[in-house]
Each structure stands twice: as C-alpha cells, then as structure tokens.
The first five atom37 places (N, CA, C, CB, O) and aatype in JSON, in Angstrom:
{
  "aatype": [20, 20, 20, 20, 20, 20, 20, 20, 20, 20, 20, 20, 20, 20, 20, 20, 20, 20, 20, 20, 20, 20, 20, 20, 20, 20, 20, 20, 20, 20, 20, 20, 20, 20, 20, 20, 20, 20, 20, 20, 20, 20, 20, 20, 20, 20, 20, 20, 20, 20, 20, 20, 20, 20, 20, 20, 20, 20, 20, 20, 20, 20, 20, 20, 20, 20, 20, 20, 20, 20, 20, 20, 20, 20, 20, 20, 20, 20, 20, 20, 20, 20, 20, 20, 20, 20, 20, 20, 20, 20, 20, 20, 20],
  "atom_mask": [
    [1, 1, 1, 1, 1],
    [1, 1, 1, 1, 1],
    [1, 1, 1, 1, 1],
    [1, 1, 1, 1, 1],
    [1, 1, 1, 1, 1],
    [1, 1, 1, 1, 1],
    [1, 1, 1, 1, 1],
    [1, 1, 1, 1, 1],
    [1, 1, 1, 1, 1],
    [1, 1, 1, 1, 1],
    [1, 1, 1, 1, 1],
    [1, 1, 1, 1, 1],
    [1, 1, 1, 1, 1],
    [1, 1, 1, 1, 1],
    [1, 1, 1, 1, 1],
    [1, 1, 1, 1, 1],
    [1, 1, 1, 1, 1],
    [1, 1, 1, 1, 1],
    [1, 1, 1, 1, 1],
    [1, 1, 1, 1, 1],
    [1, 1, 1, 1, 1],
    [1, 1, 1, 1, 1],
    [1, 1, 1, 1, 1],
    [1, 1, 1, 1, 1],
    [1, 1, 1, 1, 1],
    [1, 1, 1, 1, 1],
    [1, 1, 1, 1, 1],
    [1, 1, 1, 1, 1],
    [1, 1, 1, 1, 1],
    [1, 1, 1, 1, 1],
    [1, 1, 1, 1, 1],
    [1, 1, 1, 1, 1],
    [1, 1, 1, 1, 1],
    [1, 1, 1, 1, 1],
    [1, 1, 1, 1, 1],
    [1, 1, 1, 1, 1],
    [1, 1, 1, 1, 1],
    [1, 1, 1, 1, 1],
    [1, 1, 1, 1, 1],
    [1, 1, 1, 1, 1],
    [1, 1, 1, 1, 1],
    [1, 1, 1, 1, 1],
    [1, 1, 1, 1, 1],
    [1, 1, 1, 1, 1],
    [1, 1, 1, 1, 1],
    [1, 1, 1, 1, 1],
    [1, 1, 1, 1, 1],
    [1, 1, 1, 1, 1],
    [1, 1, 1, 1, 1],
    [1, 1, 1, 1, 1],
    [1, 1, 1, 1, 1],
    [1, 1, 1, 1, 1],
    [1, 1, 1, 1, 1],
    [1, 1, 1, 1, 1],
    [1, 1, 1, 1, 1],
    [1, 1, 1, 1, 1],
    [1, 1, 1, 1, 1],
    [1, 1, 1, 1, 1],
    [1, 1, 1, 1, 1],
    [1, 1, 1, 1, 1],
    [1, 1, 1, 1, 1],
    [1, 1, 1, 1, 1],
    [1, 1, 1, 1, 1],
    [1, 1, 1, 1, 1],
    [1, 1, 1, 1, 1],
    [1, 1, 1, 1, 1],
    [1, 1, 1, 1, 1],
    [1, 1, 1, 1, 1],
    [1, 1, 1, 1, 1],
    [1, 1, 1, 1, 1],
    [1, 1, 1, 1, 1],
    [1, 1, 1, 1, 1],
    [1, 1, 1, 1, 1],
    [1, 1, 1, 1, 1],
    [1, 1, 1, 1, 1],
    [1, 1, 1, 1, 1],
    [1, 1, 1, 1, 1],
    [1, 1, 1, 1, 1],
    [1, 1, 1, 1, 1],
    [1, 1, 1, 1, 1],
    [1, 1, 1, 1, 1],
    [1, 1, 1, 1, 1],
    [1, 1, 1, 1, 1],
    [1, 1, 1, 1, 1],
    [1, 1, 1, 1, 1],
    [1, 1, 1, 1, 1],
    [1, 1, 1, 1, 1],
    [1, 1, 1, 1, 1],
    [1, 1, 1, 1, 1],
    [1, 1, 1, 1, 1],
    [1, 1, 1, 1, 1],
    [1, 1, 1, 1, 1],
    [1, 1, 1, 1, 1]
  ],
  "atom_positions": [
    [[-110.7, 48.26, 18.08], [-109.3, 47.87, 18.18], [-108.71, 47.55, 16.81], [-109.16, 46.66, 19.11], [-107.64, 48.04, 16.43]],
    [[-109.43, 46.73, 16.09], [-108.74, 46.6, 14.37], [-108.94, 47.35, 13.72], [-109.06, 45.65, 13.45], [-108.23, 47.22, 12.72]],
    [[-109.96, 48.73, 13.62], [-109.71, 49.66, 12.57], [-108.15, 50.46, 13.13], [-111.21, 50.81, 12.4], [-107.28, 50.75, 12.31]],
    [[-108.01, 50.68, 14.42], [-106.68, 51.84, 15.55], [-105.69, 50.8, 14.8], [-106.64, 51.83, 18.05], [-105.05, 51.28, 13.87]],
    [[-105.45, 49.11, 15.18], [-104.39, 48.59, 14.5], [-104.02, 48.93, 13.33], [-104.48, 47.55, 14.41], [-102.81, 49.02, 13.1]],
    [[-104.91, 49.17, 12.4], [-104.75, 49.29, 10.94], [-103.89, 50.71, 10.66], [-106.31, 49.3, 10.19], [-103.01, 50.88, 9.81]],
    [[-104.47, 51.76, 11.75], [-104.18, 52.91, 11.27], [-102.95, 53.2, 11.59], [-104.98, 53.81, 11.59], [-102.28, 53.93, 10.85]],
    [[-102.36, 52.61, 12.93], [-101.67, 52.41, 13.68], [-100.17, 51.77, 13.2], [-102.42, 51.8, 14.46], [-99.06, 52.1, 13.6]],
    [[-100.49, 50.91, 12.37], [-99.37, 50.21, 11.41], [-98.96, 51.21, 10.17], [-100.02, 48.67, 10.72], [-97.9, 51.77, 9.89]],
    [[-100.21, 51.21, 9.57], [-99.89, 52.28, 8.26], [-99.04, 53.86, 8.59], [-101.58, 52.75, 7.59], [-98.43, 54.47, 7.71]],
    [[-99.13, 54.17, 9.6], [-98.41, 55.46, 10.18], [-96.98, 54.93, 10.26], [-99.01, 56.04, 11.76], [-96.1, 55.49, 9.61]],
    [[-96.61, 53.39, 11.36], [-95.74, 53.04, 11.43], [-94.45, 52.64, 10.13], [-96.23, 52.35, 12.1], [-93.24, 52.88, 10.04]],
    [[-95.25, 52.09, 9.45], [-94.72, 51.98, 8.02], [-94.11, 52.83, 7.46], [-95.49, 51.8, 7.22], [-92.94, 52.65, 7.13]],
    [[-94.94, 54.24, 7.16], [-94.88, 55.4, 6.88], [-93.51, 55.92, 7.05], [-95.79, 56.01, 7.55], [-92.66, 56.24, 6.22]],
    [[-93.52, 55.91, 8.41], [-92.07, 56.63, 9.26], [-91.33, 55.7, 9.08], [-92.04, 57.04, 10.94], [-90.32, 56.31, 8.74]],
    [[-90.92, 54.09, 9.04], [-90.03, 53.48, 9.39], [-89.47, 53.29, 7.99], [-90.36, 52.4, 10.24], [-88.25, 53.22, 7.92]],
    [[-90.1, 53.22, 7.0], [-89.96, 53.61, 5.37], [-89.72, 54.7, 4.69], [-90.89, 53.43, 4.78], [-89.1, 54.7, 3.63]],
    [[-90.2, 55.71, 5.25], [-89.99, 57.1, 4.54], [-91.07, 56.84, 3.31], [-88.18, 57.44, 3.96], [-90.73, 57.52, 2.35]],
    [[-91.93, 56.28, 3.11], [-92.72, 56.32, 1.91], [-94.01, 56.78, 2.14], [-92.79, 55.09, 1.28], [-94.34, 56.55, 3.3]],
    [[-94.99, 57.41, 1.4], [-96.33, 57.61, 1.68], [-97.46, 56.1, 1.64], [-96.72, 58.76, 0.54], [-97.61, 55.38, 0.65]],
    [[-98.12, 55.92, 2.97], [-98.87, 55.36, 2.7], [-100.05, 55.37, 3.24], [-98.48, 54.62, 2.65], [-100.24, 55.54, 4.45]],
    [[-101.2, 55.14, 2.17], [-102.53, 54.91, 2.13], [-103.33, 54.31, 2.5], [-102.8, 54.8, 1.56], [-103.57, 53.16, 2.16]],
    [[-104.21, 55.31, 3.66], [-105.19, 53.99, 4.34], [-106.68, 54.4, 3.61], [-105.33, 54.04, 6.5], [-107.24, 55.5, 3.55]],
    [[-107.14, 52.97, 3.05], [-108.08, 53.39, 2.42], [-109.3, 52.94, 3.48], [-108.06, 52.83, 0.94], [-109.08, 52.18, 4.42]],
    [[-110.85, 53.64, 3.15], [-111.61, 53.18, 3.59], [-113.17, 52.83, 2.23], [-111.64, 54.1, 4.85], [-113.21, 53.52, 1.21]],
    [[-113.87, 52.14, 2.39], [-114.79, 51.9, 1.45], [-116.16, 51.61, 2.4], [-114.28, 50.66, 0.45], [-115.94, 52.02, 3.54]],
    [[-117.29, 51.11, 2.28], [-118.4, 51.08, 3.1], [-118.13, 50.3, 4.33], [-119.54, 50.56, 2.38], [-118.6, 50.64, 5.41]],
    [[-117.24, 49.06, 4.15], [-117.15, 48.35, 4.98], [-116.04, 47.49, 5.76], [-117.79, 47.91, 4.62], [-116.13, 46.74, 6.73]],
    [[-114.75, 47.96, 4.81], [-113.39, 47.89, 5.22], [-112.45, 48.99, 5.36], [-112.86, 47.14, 4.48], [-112.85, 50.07, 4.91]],
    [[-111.32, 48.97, 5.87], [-110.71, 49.62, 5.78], [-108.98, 48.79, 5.73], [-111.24, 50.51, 6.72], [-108.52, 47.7, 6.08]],
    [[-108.5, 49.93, 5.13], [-106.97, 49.1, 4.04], [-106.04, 49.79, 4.12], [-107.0, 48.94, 2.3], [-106.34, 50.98, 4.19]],
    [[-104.6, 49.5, 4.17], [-103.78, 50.15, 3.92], [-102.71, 49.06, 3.14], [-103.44, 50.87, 5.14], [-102.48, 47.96, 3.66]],
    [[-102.11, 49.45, 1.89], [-101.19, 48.72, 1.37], [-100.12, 49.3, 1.01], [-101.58, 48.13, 0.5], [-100.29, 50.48, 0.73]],
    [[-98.65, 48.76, 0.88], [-97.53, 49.66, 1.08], [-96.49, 48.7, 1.09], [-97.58, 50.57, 2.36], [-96.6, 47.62, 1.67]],
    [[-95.27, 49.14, 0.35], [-94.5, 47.85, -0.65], [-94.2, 46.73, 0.87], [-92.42, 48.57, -1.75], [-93.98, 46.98, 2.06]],
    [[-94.35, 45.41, 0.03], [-93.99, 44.18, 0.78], [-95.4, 44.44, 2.04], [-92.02, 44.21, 1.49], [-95.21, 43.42, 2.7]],
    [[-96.3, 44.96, 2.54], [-96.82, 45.09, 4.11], [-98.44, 45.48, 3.43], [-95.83, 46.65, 5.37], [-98.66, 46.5, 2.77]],
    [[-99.28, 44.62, 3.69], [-100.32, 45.1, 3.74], [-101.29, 44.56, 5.17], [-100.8, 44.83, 2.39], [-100.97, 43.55, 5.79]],
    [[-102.65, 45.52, 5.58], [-104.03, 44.84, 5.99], [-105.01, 45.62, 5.99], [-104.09, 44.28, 7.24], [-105.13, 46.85, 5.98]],
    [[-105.97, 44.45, 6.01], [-107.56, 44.59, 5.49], [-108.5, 44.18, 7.11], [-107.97, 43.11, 3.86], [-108.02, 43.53, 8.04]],
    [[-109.31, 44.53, 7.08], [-110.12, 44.24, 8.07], [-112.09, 45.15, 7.29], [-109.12, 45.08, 9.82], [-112.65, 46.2, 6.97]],
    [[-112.26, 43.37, 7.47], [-114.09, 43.9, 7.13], [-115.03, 44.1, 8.36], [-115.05, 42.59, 6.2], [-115.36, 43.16, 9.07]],
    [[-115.43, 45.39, 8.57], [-116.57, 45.48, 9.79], [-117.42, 44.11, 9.43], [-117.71, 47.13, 9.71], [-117.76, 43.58, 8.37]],
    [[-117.6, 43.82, 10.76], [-119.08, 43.22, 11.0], [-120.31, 43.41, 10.13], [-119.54, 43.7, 12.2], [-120.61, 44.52, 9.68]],
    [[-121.07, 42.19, 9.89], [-122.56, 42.92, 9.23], [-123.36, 43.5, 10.04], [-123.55, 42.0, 8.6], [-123.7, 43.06, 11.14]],
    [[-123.81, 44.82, 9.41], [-124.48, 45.89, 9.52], [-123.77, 46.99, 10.2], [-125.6, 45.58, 10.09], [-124.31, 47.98, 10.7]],
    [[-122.3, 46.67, 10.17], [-122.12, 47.97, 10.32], [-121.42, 48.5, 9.4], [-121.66, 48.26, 11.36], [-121.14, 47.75, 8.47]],
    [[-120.87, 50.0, 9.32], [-120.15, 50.57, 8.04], [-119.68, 51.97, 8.67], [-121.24, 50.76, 6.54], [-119.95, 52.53, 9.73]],
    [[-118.64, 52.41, 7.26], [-118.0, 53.56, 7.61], [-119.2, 54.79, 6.51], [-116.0, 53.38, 7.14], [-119.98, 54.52, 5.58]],
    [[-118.88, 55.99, 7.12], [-119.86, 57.27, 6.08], [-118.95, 58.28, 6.43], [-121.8, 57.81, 6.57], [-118.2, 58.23, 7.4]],
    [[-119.03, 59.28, 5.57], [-118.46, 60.24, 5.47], [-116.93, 60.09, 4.76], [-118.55, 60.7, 6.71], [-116.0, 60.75, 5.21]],
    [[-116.77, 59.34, 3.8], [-115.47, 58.72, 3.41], [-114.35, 59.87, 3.25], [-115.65, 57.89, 1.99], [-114.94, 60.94, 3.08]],
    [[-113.31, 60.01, 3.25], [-112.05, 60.65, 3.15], [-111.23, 60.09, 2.36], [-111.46, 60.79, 4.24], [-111.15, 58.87, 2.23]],
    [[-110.57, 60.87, 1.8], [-108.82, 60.36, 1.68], [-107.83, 60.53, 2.96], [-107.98, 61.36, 0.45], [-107.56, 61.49, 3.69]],
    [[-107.38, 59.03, 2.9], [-106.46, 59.6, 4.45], [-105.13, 58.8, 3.91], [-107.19, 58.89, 6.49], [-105.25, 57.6, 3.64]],
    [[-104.03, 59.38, 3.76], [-102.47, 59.11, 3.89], [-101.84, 59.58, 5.09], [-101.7, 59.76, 2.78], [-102.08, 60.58, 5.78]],
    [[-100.86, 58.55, 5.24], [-99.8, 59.49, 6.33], [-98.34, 59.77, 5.21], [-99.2, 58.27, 8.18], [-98.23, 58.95, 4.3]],
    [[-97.86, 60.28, 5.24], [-96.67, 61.25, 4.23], [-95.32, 60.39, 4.32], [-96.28, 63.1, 4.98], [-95.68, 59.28, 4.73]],
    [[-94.42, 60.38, 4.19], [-93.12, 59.53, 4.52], [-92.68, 60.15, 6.21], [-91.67, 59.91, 3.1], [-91.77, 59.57, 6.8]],
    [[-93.36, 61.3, 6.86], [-92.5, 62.04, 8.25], [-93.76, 61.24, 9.21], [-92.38, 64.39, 8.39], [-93.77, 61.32, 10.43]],
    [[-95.11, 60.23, 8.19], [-95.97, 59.97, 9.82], [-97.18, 61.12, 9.93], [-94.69, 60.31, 11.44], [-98.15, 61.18, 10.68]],
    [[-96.73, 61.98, 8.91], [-97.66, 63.22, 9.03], [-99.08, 62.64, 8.05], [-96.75, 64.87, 8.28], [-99.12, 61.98, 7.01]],
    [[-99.95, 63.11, 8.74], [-101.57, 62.99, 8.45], [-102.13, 64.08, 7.22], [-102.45, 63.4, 10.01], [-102.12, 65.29, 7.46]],
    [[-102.52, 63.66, 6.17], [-102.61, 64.89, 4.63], [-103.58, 65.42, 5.23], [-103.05, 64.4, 2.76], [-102.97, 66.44, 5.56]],
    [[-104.73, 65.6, 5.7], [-105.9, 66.49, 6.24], [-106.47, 66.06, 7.32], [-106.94, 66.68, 5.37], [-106.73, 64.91, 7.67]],
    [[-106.75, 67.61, 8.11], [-107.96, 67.29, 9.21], [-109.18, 67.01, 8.43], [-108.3, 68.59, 10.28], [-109.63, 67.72, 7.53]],
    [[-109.86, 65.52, 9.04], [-111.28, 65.12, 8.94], [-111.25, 64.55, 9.91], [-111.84, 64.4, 7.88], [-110.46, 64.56, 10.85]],
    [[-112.56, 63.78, 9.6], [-113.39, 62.41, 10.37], [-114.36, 61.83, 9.54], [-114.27, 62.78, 11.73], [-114.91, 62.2, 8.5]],
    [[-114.44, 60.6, 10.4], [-114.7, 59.24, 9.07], [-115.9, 58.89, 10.35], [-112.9, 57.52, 8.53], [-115.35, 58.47, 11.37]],
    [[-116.71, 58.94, 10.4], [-117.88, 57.97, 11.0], [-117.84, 56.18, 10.93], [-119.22, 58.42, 10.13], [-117.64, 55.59, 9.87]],
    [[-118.07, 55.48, 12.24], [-118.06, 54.64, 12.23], [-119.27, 53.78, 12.73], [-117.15, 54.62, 12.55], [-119.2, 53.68, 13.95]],
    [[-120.28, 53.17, 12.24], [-121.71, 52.49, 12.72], [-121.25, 51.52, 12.98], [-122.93, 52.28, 11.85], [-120.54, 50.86, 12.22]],
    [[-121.65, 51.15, 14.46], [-121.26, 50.1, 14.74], [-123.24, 49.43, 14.67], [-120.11, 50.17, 16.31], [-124.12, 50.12, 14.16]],
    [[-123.44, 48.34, 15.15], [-124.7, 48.03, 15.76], [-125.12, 48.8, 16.68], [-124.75, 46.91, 16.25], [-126.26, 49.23, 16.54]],
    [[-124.44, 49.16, 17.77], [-125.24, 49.79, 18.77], [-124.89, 51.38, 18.88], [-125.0, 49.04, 20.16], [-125.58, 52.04, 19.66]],
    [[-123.93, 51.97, 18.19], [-123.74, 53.32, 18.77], [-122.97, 53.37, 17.36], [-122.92, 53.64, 20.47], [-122.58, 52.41, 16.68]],
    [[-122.85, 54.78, 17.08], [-121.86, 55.82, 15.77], [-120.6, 56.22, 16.81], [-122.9, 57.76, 14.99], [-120.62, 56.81, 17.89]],
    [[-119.47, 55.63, 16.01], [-118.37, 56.69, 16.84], [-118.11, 57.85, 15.53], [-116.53, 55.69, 17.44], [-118.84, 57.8, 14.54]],
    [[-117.13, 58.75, 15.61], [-116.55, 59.56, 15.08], [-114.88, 59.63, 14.94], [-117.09, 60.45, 15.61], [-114.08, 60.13, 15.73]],
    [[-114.65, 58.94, 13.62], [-113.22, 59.02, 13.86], [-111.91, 60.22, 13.29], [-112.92, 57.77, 13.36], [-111.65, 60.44, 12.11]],
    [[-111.25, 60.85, 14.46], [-110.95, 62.35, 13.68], [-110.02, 62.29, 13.92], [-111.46, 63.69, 13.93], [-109.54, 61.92, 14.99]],
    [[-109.06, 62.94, 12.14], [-107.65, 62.68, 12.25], [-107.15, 64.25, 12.23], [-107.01, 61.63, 10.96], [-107.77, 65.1, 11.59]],
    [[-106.17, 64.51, 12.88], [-105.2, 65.66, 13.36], [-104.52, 65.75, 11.98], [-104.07, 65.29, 14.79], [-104.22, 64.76, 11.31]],
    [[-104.27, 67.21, 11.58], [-103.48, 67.47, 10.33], [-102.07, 67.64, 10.86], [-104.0, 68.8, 9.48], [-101.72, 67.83, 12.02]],
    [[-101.27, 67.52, 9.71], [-99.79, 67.34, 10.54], [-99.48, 66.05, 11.39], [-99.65, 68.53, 11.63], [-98.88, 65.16, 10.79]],
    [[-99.79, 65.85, 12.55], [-99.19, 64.81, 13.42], [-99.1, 63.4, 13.36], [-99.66, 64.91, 14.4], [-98.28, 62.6, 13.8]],
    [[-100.31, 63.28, 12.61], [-100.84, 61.76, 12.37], [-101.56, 61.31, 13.74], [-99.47, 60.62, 12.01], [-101.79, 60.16, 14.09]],
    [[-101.87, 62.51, 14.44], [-102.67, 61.51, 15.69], [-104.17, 61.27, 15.43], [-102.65, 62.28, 17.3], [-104.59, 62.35, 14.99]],
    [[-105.09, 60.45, 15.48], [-106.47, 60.76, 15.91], [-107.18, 60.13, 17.14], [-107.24, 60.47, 14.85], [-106.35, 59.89, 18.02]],
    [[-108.01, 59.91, 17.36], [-109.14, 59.64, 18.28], [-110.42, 58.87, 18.03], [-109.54, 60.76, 18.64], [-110.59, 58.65, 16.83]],
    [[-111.22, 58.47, 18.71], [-112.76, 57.73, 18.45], [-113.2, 58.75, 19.57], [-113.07, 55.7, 18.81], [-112.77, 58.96, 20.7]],
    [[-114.51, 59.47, 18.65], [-115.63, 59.99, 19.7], [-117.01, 59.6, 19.77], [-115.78, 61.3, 19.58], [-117.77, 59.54, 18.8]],
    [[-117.27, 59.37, 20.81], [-118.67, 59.11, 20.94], [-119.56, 59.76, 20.26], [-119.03, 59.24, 22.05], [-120.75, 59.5, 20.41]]
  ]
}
C-alpha cells in the first residue's frame, strides 16, 4: 500500500502541475520529490527493491519506460511493472 501511495501521488503531482516528476528507488526506499511536495517510505528490515530503474512520470502523467522493479518482501517477491505511455502499473506475484 505505501510503495502504490507513493507512486500514486507522484503521477498525481505530475498531471496536476504539468512538471516532470521523479520517483526514485534505491535498495530500500522509494522517493519522489517535486517543488513544495515530497515522500519517502523505508521497506521493512530485510526486505528490498532489485532490478532498479529510472522511473518519471512526464508533465501529461505519462510513464518514461516499460519496466519492472522487484519487490522482496519477507515472505514472497512481487514484481512491479510500469506501462509506457499511461502511467499505469501493477504488483505481480
């Protein structure tokens, strides 16, 4: 639920601003900062993100590339994959 919030805002921003903004990810947080509006959220210990990306949404909400970002939780890996163009993604098992 707090990594989707994160991503979820930063898209919102995006469009309601017209500005590009950047959601970053690093081993164990993930970020987005963007004039006056930022958040951070640190996974839990022992878990982490792999497969790192660059992920922006554009000033239209639009998503800069199809990927996916892996997410370890303790008990299971999701897969998190973002749609090029739309800004939509998903969690897969």
């Amino acid at each position: 639920y707090q990594i989707a919030s994160i991503i979820d805002h930063a898209k919102s921003h995006a469009l309601t601003n017209h500005q590009q903004v950047n959601v970053t990810f690093t081993h164990n947080t993930i970020s987005y900062q963007a004039t006056q509006k930022s958040m951070q959220y640190i996974l839990p210990e022992g878990c982490y993100f792999s497969h790192l990306k660059k992920v922006y949404f554009n000033k239209n909400g639009n998503i800069n590339q199809a990927n996916h970002i892996f997410v370890h939780l303790k008990n299971k890996s999701l897969k998190l994959v973002f749609h090029l163009g739309n800004g939509d993604y998903y969690f897969e098992s």
